[in-house]
PDB file of C-alpha atoms in Angstrom:
ATOM      1  CA  TYR A   1      13.041   1.297  17.465  1.00 78.00           C
ATOM      2  CA  GLN A   2      13.046   0.388  21.129  1.00 81.00           C
ATOM      3  CA  TYR A   3       9.688   1.023  22.775  1.00 82.00           C
ATOM      4  CA  PRO A   4       7.758  -0.504  25.694  1.00 86.00           C
ATOM      5  CA  LEU A   5       6.158  -3.864  24.863  1.00 89.00           C
ATOM      6  CA  VAL A   6       2.897  -2.904  26.580  1.00 93.00           C
ATOM      7  CA  PHE A   7       2.627   0.230  24.426  1.00 91.00           C
ATOM      8  CA  GLY A   8       3.108  -1.838  21.265  1.00 90.00           C
ATOM      9  CA  LEU A   9       0.506  -4.407  22.295  1.00 93.00           C
ATOM     10  CA  ILE A  10      -2.053  -1.713  23.174  1.00 96.00           C
ATOM     11  CA  LEU A  11      -1.486   0.075  19.880  1.00 94.00           C
ATOM     12  CA  ALA A  12      -1.802  -3.172  17.892  1.00 91.00           C
ATOM     13  CA  PHE A  13      -4.987  -4.150  19.753  1.00 93.00           C
ATOM     14  CA  CYS A  14      -6.603  -0.735  19.240  1.00 96.00           C
ATOM     15  CA  TRP A  15      -5.716  -0.617  15.547  1.00 94.00           C
ATOM     16  CA  CYS A  16      -6.963  -4.148  14.935  1.00 91.00           C
ATOM     17  CA  SER A  17     -10.205  -3.424  16.824  1.00 92.00           C
ATOM     18  CA  LEU A  18     -10.857  -0.234  14.854  1.00 94.00           C
ATOM     19  CA  VAL A  19     -10.341  -2.011  11.520  1.00 90.00           C
ATOM     20  CA  CYS A  20     -12.606  -4.918  12.482  1.00 90.00           C
ATOM     21  CA  CYS A  21     -15.354  -2.700  13.916  1.00 92.00           C
ATOM     22  CA  SER A  22     -15.251  -0.344  10.923  1.00 91.00           C
ATOM     23  CA  ARG A  23     -15.983  -3.212   8.532  1.00 87.00           C
ATOM     24  CA  ILE A  24     -19.022  -4.211  10.578  1.00 91.00           C
ATOM     25  CA  TYR A  25     -20.190  -0.590  10.972  1.00 91.00           C
ATOM     26  CA  MET A  26     -19.911   0.047   7.215  1.00 86.00           C
ATOM     27  CA  GLY A  27     -21.911  -3.120   6.517  1.00 85.00           C
ATOM     28  CA  MET A  28     -19.089  -4.630   4.476  1.00 80.00           C
ATOM     29  CA  HIS A  29     -18.699  -7.741   6.646  1.00 85.00           C
ATOM     30  CA  SER A  30     -20.539  -9.678   9.315  1.00 91.00           C
ATOM     31  CA  ILE A  31     -19.148 -10.485  12.760  1.00 92.00           C
ATOM     32  CA  LEU A  32     -18.470 -14.042  11.547  1.00 94.00           C
ATOM     33  CA  ASP A  33     -16.524 -12.623   8.557  1.00 91.00           C
ATOM     34  CA  VAL A  34     -14.354 -10.528  10.871  1.00 92.00           C
ATOM     35  CA  ILE A  35     -13.658 -13.466  13.208  1.00 93.00           C
ATOM     36  CA  ALA A  36     -12.746 -15.690  10.269  1.00 94.00           C
ATOM     37  CA  GLY A  37     -10.526 -12.960   8.818  1.00 90.00           C
ATOM     38  CA  PHE A  38      -8.783 -12.472  12.169  1.00 89.00           C
ATOM     39  CA  LEU A  39      -8.041 -16.199  12.470  1.00 93.00           C
ATOM     40  CA  TYR A  40      -6.920 -16.319   8.843  1.00 92.00           C
ATOM     41  CA  ALA A  41      -4.515 -13.426   9.494  1.00 90.00           C
ATOM     42  CA  ILE A  42      -2.992 -15.335  12.404  1.00 91.00           C
ATOM     43  CA  LEU A  43      -2.557 -18.391  10.165  1.00 94.00           C
ATOM     44  CA  ILE A  44      -0.821 -16.282   7.506  1.00 91.00           C
ATOM     45  CA  LEU A  45       1.424 -14.744  10.176  1.00 91.00           C
ATOM     46  CA  VAL A  46       2.455 -18.160  11.509  1.00 93.00           C
ATOM     47  CA  ILE A  47       3.284 -19.456   8.010  1.00 91.00           C
ATOM     48  CA  PHE A  48       4.999 -16.404   6.544  1.00 89.00           C
ATOM     49  CA  HIS A  49       6.767 -14.879   9.552  1.00 90.00           C
ATOM     50  CA  PRO A  50       9.740 -17.272   9.264  1.00 91.00           C
ATOM     51  CA  LEU A  51       9.993 -16.356   5.552  1.00 92.00           C
ATOM     52  CA  VAL A  52       9.803 -12.581   5.902  1.00 90.00           C
ATOM     53  CA  ASP A  53      13.559 -11.962   5.689  1.00 89.00           C
ATOM     54  CA  LEU A  54      13.880 -14.314   2.702  1.00 93.00           C
ATOM     55  CA  ILE A  55      11.037 -12.619   0.813  1.00 91.00           C
ATOM     56  CA  ASP A  56      12.336  -9.153   1.705  1.00 91.00           C
ATOM     57  CA  ASN A  57      15.832 -10.020   0.503  1.00 91.00           C
ATOM     58  CA  PHE A  58      14.423 -11.354  -2.784  1.00 93.00           C
ATOM     59  CA  ASN A  59      12.332  -8.193  -3.337  1.00 92.00           C
ATOM     60  CA  LEU A  60      15.323  -5.945  -2.719  1.00 91.00           C
ATOM     61  CA  THR A  61      18.171  -7.764  -4.432  1.00 92.00           C
ATOM     62  CA  TYR A  62      16.812  -9.854  -7.315  1.00 93.00           C
ATOM     63  CA  LYS A  63      17.238  -8.060 -10.628  1.00 91.00           C
ATOM     64  CA  TYR A  64      13.825  -8.924 -12.028  1.00 93.00           C
ATOM     65  CA  ALA A  65      11.927  -8.665  -8.737  1.00 94.00           C
ATOM     66  CA  PRO A  66       9.775  -5.691  -9.887  1.00 94.00           C
ATOM     67  CA  LEU A  67       8.467  -7.656 -12.878  1.00 94.00           C
ATOM     68  CA  ILE A  68       7.590 -10.618 -10.663  1.00 94.00           C
ATOM     69  CA  ILE A  69       6.032  -8.374  -8.005  1.00 93.00           C
ATOM     70  CA  ILE A  70       3.874  -6.493 -10.503  1.00 92.00           C
ATOM     71  CA  SER A  71       2.836  -9.676 -12.355  1.00 92.00           C
ATOM     72  CA  LEU A  72       1.951 -11.505  -9.133  1.00 90.00           C
ATOM     73  CA  HIS A  73      -0.078  -8.637  -7.671  1.00 87.00           C
ATOM     74  CA  LEU A  74      -1.835  -8.069 -10.980  1.00 84.00           C
ATOM     75  CA  ALA A  75      -2.716 -11.766 -11.253  1.00 85.00           C
ATOM     76  CA  LEU A  76      -4.112 -11.732  -7.724  1.00 82.00           C
ATOM     77  CA  GLY A  77      -6.146  -8.647  -8.620  1.00 75.00           C
ATOM     78  CA  ILE A  78      -7.618 -10.286 -11.720  1.00 75.00           C
ATOM     79  CA  PHE A  79      -8.424 -13.415  -9.711  1.00 75.00           C
ATOM     80  CA  SER A  80     -10.298 -11.373  -7.107  1.00 67.00           C
ATOM     81  CA  PHE A  81     -12.276  -9.627  -9.854  1.00 62.00           C
ATOM     82  CA  THR A  82     -14.167 -12.750 -10.891  1.00 61.00           C
ATOM     83  CA  LEU A  83     -17.320 -11.604  -9.066  1.00 56.00           C
ATOM     84  CA  ASP A  84     -20.448 -11.487 -11.211  1.00 59.00           C
ATOM     85  CA  THR A  85     -21.654  -8.242  -9.648  1.00 61.00           C
ATOM     86  CA  TRP A  86     -19.866  -5.028  -8.737  1.00 61.00           C
ATOM     87  CA  SER A  87     -18.696  -4.660  -5.142  1.00 66.00           C
ATOM     88  CA  THR A  88     -16.679  -2.016  -3.313  1.00 69.00           C
ATOM     89  CA  SER A  89     -14.632  -4.840  -1.763  1.00 73.00           C
ATOM     90  CA  ARG A  90     -13.443  -5.710  -5.248  1.00 75.00           C
ATOM     91  CA  GLY A  91     -12.020  -2.234  -5.724  1.00 79.00           C
ATOM     92  CA  ASP A  92     -10.538  -2.230  -2.234  1.00 83.00           C
ATOM     93  CA  THR A  93      -8.709  -5.457  -3.041  1.00 83.00           C
ATOM     94  CA  ALA A  94      -7.179  -3.983  -6.193  1.00 85.00           C
ATOM     95  CA  GLN A  95      -6.233  -0.868  -4.234  1.00 90.00           C
ATOM     96  CA  ILE A  96      -4.421  -2.898  -1.564  1.00 91.00           C
ATOM     97  CA  LEU A  97      -2.618  -5.009  -4.168  1.00 92.00           C
ATOM     98  CA  GLY A  98      -1.586  -1.902  -6.107  1.00 93.00           C
ATOM     99  CA  CYS A  99      -0.216  -0.243  -2.973  1.00 95.00           C
ATOM    100  CA  GLY A 100       1.690  -3.390  -2.061  1.00 94.00           C
ATOM    101  CA  ALA A 101       3.256  -3.638  -5.504  1.00 95.00           C
ATOM    102  CA  GLY A 102       4.197   0.051  -5.503  1.00 96.00           C
ATOM    103  CA  VAL A 103       5.789  -0.105  -2.057  1.00 95.00           C
ATOM    104  CA  ALA A 104       7.773  -3.237  -2.960  1.00 94.00           C
ATOM    105  CA  CYS A 105       9.010  -1.733  -6.230  1.00 95.00           C
ATOM    106  CA  GLY A 106       9.921   1.532  -4.504  1.00 95.00           C
ATOM    107  CA  SER A 107      11.926  -0.381  -1.908  1.00 93.00           C
ATOM    108  CA  HIS A 108      13.709  -2.271  -4.694  1.00 94.00           C
ATOM    109  CA  VAL A 109      14.684   0.960  -6.457  1.00 94.00           C
ATOM    110  CA  ASN A 110      15.929   2.448  -3.167  1.00 92.00           C
ATOM    111  CA  TYR A 111      18.126  -0.566  -2.577  1.00 91.00           C
ATOM    112  CA  MET A 112      19.511  -0.651  -6.108  1.00 91.00           C
ATOM    113  CA  LEU A 113      20.403   3.053  -5.944  1.00 91.00           C
ATOM    114  CA  GLY A 114      21.935   2.716  -2.490  1.00 87.00           C
ATOM    115  CA  LEU A 115      19.297   4.900  -0.828  1.00 83.00           C
ATOM    116  CA  GLN A 116      17.795   4.368   2.626  1.00 67.00           C
ATOM    117  CA  LEU A 117      19.767   1.268   3.471  1.00 64.00           C
ATOM    118  CA  ASP A 118      18.790  -0.593   6.617  1.00 70.00           C
ATOM    119  CA  PRO A 119      20.901   0.256   9.673  1.00 75.00           C
ATOM    120  CA  PRO A 120      23.554  -2.351  10.534  1.00 78.00           C
ATOM    121  CA  PRO A 121      22.351  -5.075  12.932  1.00 78.00           C
ATOM    122  CA  HIS A 122      24.789  -4.044  15.674  1.00 81.00           C
ATOM    123  CA  SER A 123      23.108  -0.608  15.891  1.00 81.00           C
ATOM    124  CA  LEU A 124      19.662  -2.075  16.583  1.00 83.00           C
ATOM    125  CA  PRO A 125      17.366  -1.463  18.315  1.00 83.00           C
ATOM    126  CA  LEU A 126      17.316   2.289  17.720  1.00 81.00           C
ATOM    127  CA  SER A 127      16.253   4.509  20.587  1.00 80.00           C
ATOM    128  CA  LEU A 128      13.553   7.122  20.171  1.00 76.00           C
ATOM    129  CA  SER A 129      14.914  10.668  20.083  1.00 75.00           C
ATOM    130  CA  SER A 130      13.644  13.234  22.571  1.00 80.00           C
ATOM    131  CA  LEU A 131      10.707  15.309  21.357  1.00 80.00           C
ATOM    132  CA  THR A 132      11.701  18.943  20.870  1.00 88.00           C
ATOM    133  CA  VAL A 133       9.999  21.834  19.111  1.00 90.00           C
ATOM    134  CA  ALA A 134      12.399  21.496  16.176  1.00 87.00           C
ATOM    135  CA  VAL A 135      11.821  17.741  15.849  1.00 86.00           C
ATOM    136  CA  PHE A 136       8.042  18.188  16.103  1.00 90.00           C
ATOM    137  CA  GLY A 137       8.018  20.983  13.515  1.00 91.00           C
ATOM    138  CA  LYS A 138      10.150  18.964  11.130  1.00 91.00           C
ATOM    139  CA  ALA A 139       7.818  15.975  11.513  1.00 90.00           C
ATOM    140  CA  ILE A 140       4.735  18.105  10.786  1.00 94.00           C
ATOM    141  CA  LEU A 141       6.395  19.646   7.724  1.00 95.00           C
ATOM    142  CA  ARG A 142       7.382  16.218   6.422  1.00 94.00           C
ATOM    143  CA  LEU A 143       3.820  14.996   6.972  1.00 95.00           C
ATOM    144  CA  LEU A 144       2.240  17.922   5.118  1.00 96.00           C
ATOM    145  CA  LEU A 145       4.622  17.771   2.161  1.00 96.00           C
ATOM    146  CA  GLY A 146       4.310  13.999   1.941  1.00 95.00           C
ATOM    147  CA  VAL A 147       0.519  14.066   1.974  1.00 96.00           C
ATOM    148  CA  ILE A 148       0.443  16.807  -0.680  1.00 97.00           C
ATOM    149  CA  VAL A 149       2.723  14.827  -3.011  1.00 96.00           C
ATOM    150  CA  LEU A 150       0.692  11.639  -2.529  1.00 97.00           C
ATOM    151  CA  LEU A 151      -2.616  13.444  -3.134  1.00 97.00           C
ATOM    152  CA  LEU A 152      -1.246  15.069  -6.293  1.00 97.00           C
ATOM    153  CA  THR A 153      -0.029  11.660  -7.464  1.00 96.00           C
ATOM    154  CA  LYS A 154      -3.447  10.130  -6.841  1.00 95.00           C
ATOM    155  CA  VAL A 155      -5.321  12.922  -8.642  1.00 95.00           C
ATOM    156  CA  ALA A 156      -2.977  12.886 -11.643  1.00 96.00           C
ATOM    157  CA  MET A 157      -3.123   9.103 -12.050  1.00 95.00           C
ATOM    158  CA  LYS A 158      -6.915   9.058 -11.619  1.00 91.00           C
ATOM    159  CA  LYS A 159      -7.366  11.645 -14.364  1.00 91.00           C
ATOM    160  CA  ALA A 160      -5.087   9.651 -16.648  1.00 93.00           C
ATOM    161  CA  THR A 161      -6.133   6.044 -16.031  1.00 93.00           C
ATOM    162  CA  ILE A 162      -9.945   6.249 -16.086  1.00 90.00           C
ATOM    163  CA  PRO A 163     -10.276   8.006 -19.493  1.00 90.00           C
ATOM    164  CA  LEU A 164      -7.534   5.783 -20.942  1.00 91.00           C
ATOM    165  CA  ALA A 165      -9.239   2.587 -19.741  1.00 89.00           C
ATOM    166  CA  CYS A 166     -12.592   3.767 -21.064  1.00 90.00           C
ATOM    167  CA  LYS A 167     -11.033   4.539 -24.439  1.00 89.00           C
ATOM    168  CA  MET A 168      -9.175   1.227 -24.645  1.00 88.00           C
ATOM    169  CA  PHE A 169     -12.241  -0.888 -23.813  1.00 86.00           C
ATOM    170  CA  ARG A 170     -14.762   1.395 -25.568  1.00 86.00           C
ATOM    171  CA  ILE A 171     -16.740   2.160 -22.452  1.00 87.00           C
ATOM    172  CA  PRO A 172     -18.756   5.424 -22.295  1.00 86.00           C
ATOM    173  CA  ARG A 173     -17.031   7.795 -19.887  1.00 76.00           C
ATOM    174  CA  GLY A 174     -19.840  10.307 -19.494  1.00 79.00           C
ATOM    175  CA  ASP A 175     -20.826   8.701 -16.185  1.00 79.00           C
ATOM    176  CA  VAL A 176     -17.514   8.042 -14.429  1.00 80.00           C
ATOM    177  CA  ARG A 177     -19.169   6.363 -11.459  1.00 79.00           C
ATOM    178  CA  ARG A 178     -20.935   3.860 -13.684  1.00 81.00           C
ATOM    179  CA  ALA A 179     -17.811   3.297 -15.777  1.00 82.00           C
ATOM    180  CA  ARG A 180     -15.793   2.488 -12.651  1.00 79.00           C
ATOM    181  CA  GLN A 181     -18.177  -0.379 -11.892  1.00 76.00           C
ATOM    182  CA  ARG A 182     -16.762  -2.181 -14.914  1.00 82.00           C
ATOM    183  CA  MET A 183     -13.833  -4.467 -14.187  1.00 79.00           C
ATOM    184  CA  GLU A 184     -11.965  -3.197 -17.256  1.00 82.00           C
ATOM    185  CA  VAL A 185     -11.931   0.319 -15.782  1.00 86.00           C
ATOM    186  CA  GLU A 186     -11.771  -0.315 -12.055  1.00 84.00           C
ATOM    187  CA  LEU A 187      -8.834  -2.731 -12.128  1.00 85.00           C
ATOM    188  CA  PRO A 188      -6.351  -0.526 -14.044  1.00 88.00           C
ATOM    189  CA  TYR A 189      -7.566   2.618 -12.236  1.00 90.00           C
ATOM    190  CA  ARG A 190      -7.131   1.223  -8.744  1.00 90.00           C
ATOM    191  CA  TYR A 191      -4.042  -0.809  -9.468  1.00 91.00           C
ATOM    192  CA  ILE A 192      -2.046   1.808 -11.386  1.00 93.00           C
ATOM    193  CA  THR A 193      -3.158   4.790  -9.302  1.00 95.00           C
ATOM    194  CA  TYR A 194      -2.418   3.276  -5.913  1.00 95.00           C
ATOM    195  CA  GLY A 195       0.635   1.485  -7.246  1.00 95.00           C
ATOM    196  CA  MET A 196       2.078   4.914  -8.069  1.00 96.00           C
ATOM    197  CA  VAL A 197       0.992   6.210  -4.655  1.00 97.00           C
ATOM    198  CA  GLY A 198       2.886   3.355  -2.978  1.00 96.00           C
ATOM    199  CA  PHE A 199       5.929   3.957  -5.197  1.00 97.00           C
ATOM    200  CA  SER A 200       5.858   7.675  -4.417  1.00 96.00           C
ATOM    201  CA  LEU A 201       5.626   6.920  -0.714  1.00 95.00           C
ATOM    202  CA  MET A 202       8.753   4.765  -0.751  1.00 94.00           C
ATOM    203  CA  PHE A 203      10.892   6.524  -3.366  1.00 94.00           C
ATOM    204  CA  ILE A 204       9.731   9.926  -4.650  1.00 94.00           C
ATOM    205  CA  VAL A 205       8.748  11.497  -1.310  1.00 94.00           C
ATOM    206  CA  PRO A 206      11.964  10.401   0.501  1.00 91.00           C
ATOM    207  CA  CYS A 207      14.031  11.734  -2.430  1.00 92.00           C
ATOM    208  CA  LEU A 208      12.188  15.047  -2.132  1.00 93.00           C
ATOM    209  CA  PHE A 209      12.912  15.187   1.595  1.00 91.00           C
ATOM    210  CA  HIS A 210      16.578  14.462   0.944  1.00 88.00           C
ATOM    211  CA  PHE A 211      16.738  17.167  -1.728  1.00 90.00           C
ATOM    212  CA  ILE A 212      15.276  19.894   0.504  1.00 91.00           C
ATOM    213  CA  GLY A 213      17.110  18.759   3.633  1.00 87.00           C
ATOM    214  CA  LEU A 214      14.238  17.200   5.561  1.00 85.00           C
ATOM    215  CA  SER A 215      15.627  13.662   5.731  1.00 77.00           C
TER     216      SER A 215
END
């Protein structure tokens, strides 16, 4: 979409600042951690930005891309779970990886089924449509329905994955909070639950909108 550069820069700066400050406020990271993370993000951007189209094309078109995506994200999750003690950051990492895998797999399915194809290059950039009451109402309805579907997906997967993981690894499930501090429970719970949330976001919710005429 075509939008003013200044608006984009302000939005990016505000979002980045809120994320960084929230980590310090919650006591999850120090100021030095945030600075190092910010510089690391810039390094990743410089290295991977030229490869974005190549990676995106592989994720969408390669037949076995979902298997590679899931395996890679799962391996990264297991690697990050090598901490000796429980930490909320460990669960957050698995949650992010699960979401990423779900979104990538949902995009792959959309492409293979011919749904939500990217607009042709000659039509870009798209211009923002004027804001009317009908457009605003449709956006709010899409938001509410989408959030409801994602919340239902999260609740259903949470109720299924935690008891299943506890049963598989013979972990008492009377105290769910304590059970979730075990890697054997937290990894499949976070990864599968938020993987399905990401998949629903990219595939199930858009299909629902198309079915009821809200696309």
